Coordinates of N, CA and C in Angstrom, one line a residue:
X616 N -3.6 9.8 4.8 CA -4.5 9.9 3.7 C -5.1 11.3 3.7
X617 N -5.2 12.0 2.4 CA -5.7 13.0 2.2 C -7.1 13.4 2.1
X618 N -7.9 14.3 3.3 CA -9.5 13.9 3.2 C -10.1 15.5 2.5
X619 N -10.4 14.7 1.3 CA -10.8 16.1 0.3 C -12.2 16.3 0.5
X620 N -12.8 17.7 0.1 CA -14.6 17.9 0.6 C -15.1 18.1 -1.0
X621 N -14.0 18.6 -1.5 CA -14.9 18.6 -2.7 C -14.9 17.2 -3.5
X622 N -15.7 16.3 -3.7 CA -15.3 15.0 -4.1 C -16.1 14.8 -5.7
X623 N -15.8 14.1 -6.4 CA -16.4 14.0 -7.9 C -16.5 13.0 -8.4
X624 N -17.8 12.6 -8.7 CA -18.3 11.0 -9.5 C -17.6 10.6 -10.5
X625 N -17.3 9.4 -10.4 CA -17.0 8.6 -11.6 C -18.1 7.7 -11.9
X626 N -17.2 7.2 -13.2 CA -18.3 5.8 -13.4 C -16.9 4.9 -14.4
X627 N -17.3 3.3 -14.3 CA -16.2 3.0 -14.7 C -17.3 1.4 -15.3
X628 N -16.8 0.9 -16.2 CA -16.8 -0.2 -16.8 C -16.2 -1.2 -16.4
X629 N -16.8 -2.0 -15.8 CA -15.5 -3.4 -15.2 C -17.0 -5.1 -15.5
X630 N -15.9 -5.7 -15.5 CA -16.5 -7.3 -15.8 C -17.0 -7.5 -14.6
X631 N -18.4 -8.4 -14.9 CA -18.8 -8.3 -13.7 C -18.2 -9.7 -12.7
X632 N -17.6 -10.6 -13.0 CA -16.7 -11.1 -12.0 C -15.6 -10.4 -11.6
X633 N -15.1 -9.3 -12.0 CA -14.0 -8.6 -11.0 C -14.8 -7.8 -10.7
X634 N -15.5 -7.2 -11.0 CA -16.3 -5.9 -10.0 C -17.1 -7.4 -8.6
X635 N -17.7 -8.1 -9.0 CA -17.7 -9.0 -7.7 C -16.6 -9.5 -6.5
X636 N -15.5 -9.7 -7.4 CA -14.6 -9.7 -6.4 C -13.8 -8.8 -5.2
X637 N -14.0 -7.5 -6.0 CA -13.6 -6.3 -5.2 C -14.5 -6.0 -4.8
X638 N -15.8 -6.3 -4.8 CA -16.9 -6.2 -3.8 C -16.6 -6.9 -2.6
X639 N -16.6 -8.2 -2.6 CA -16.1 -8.9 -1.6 C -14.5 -8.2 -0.9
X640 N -13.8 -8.2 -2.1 CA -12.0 -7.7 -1.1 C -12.7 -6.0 -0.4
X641 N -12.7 -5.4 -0.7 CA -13.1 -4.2 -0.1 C -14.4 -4.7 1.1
X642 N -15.1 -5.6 1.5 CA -16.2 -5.7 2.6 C -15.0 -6.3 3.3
X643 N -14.1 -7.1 2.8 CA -13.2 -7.9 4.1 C -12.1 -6.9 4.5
X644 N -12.0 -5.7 3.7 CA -11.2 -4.4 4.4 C -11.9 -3.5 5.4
X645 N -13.4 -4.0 5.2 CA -14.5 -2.9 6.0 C -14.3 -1.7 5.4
X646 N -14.4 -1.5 4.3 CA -14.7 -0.1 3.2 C -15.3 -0.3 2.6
X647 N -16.2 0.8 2.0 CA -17.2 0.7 1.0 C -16.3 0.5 -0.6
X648 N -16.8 0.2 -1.5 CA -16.1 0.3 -2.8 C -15.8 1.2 -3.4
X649 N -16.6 2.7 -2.9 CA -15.6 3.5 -3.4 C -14.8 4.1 -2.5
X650 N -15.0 3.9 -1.6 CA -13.4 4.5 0.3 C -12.1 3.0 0.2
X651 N -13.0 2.1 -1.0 CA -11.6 1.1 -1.0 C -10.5 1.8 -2.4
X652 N -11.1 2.3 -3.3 CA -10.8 3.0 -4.4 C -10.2 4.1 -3.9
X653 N -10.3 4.9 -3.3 CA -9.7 6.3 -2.9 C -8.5 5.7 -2.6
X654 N -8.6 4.6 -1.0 CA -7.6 4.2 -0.5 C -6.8 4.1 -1.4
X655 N -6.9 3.0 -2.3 CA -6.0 2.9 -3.3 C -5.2 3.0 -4.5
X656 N -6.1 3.9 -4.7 CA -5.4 5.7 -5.7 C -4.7 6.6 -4.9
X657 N -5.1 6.8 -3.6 CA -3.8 7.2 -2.6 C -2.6 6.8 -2.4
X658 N -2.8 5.6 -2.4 CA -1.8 4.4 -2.1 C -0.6 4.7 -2.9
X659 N -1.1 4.6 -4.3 CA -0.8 4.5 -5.7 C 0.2 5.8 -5.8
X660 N -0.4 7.0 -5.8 CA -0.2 8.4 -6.0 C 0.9 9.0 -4.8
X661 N 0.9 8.3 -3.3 CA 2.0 8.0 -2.1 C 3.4 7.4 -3.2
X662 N 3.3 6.6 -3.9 CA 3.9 5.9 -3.8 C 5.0 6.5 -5.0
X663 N 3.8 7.0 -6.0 CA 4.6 7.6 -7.5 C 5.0 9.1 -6.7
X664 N 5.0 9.4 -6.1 CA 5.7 10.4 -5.6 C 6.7 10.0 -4.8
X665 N 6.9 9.3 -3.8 CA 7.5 8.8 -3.1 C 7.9 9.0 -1.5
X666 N 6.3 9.2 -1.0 CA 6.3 9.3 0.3 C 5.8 8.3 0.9

């Protein structure tokens, strides 16, 4: 994973039963909600490239 310094806020609209849920799936990863979000925009971005 790629560890960037310059980093930039979002904000995002989600229901609040899935924003609860990914609260919970990200605490049983041991990541905060947004280091579970990076992870997995990484993941994502690994993948559409193909490494």
């Amino acid at each position: 994973m790629t560890l960037a310094t310059d980093k930039k806020k979002i904000s995002a609209y989600l229901d609040e039963p899935l924003l609860e849920w990914f609260q919970e799936y990200a605490k049983k990863q041991k990541r905060s909600v947004s280091s579970q979000i990076s992870f997995m925009i990484e993941q994502l971005k690994d993948a559409e490239e193909g490494k």
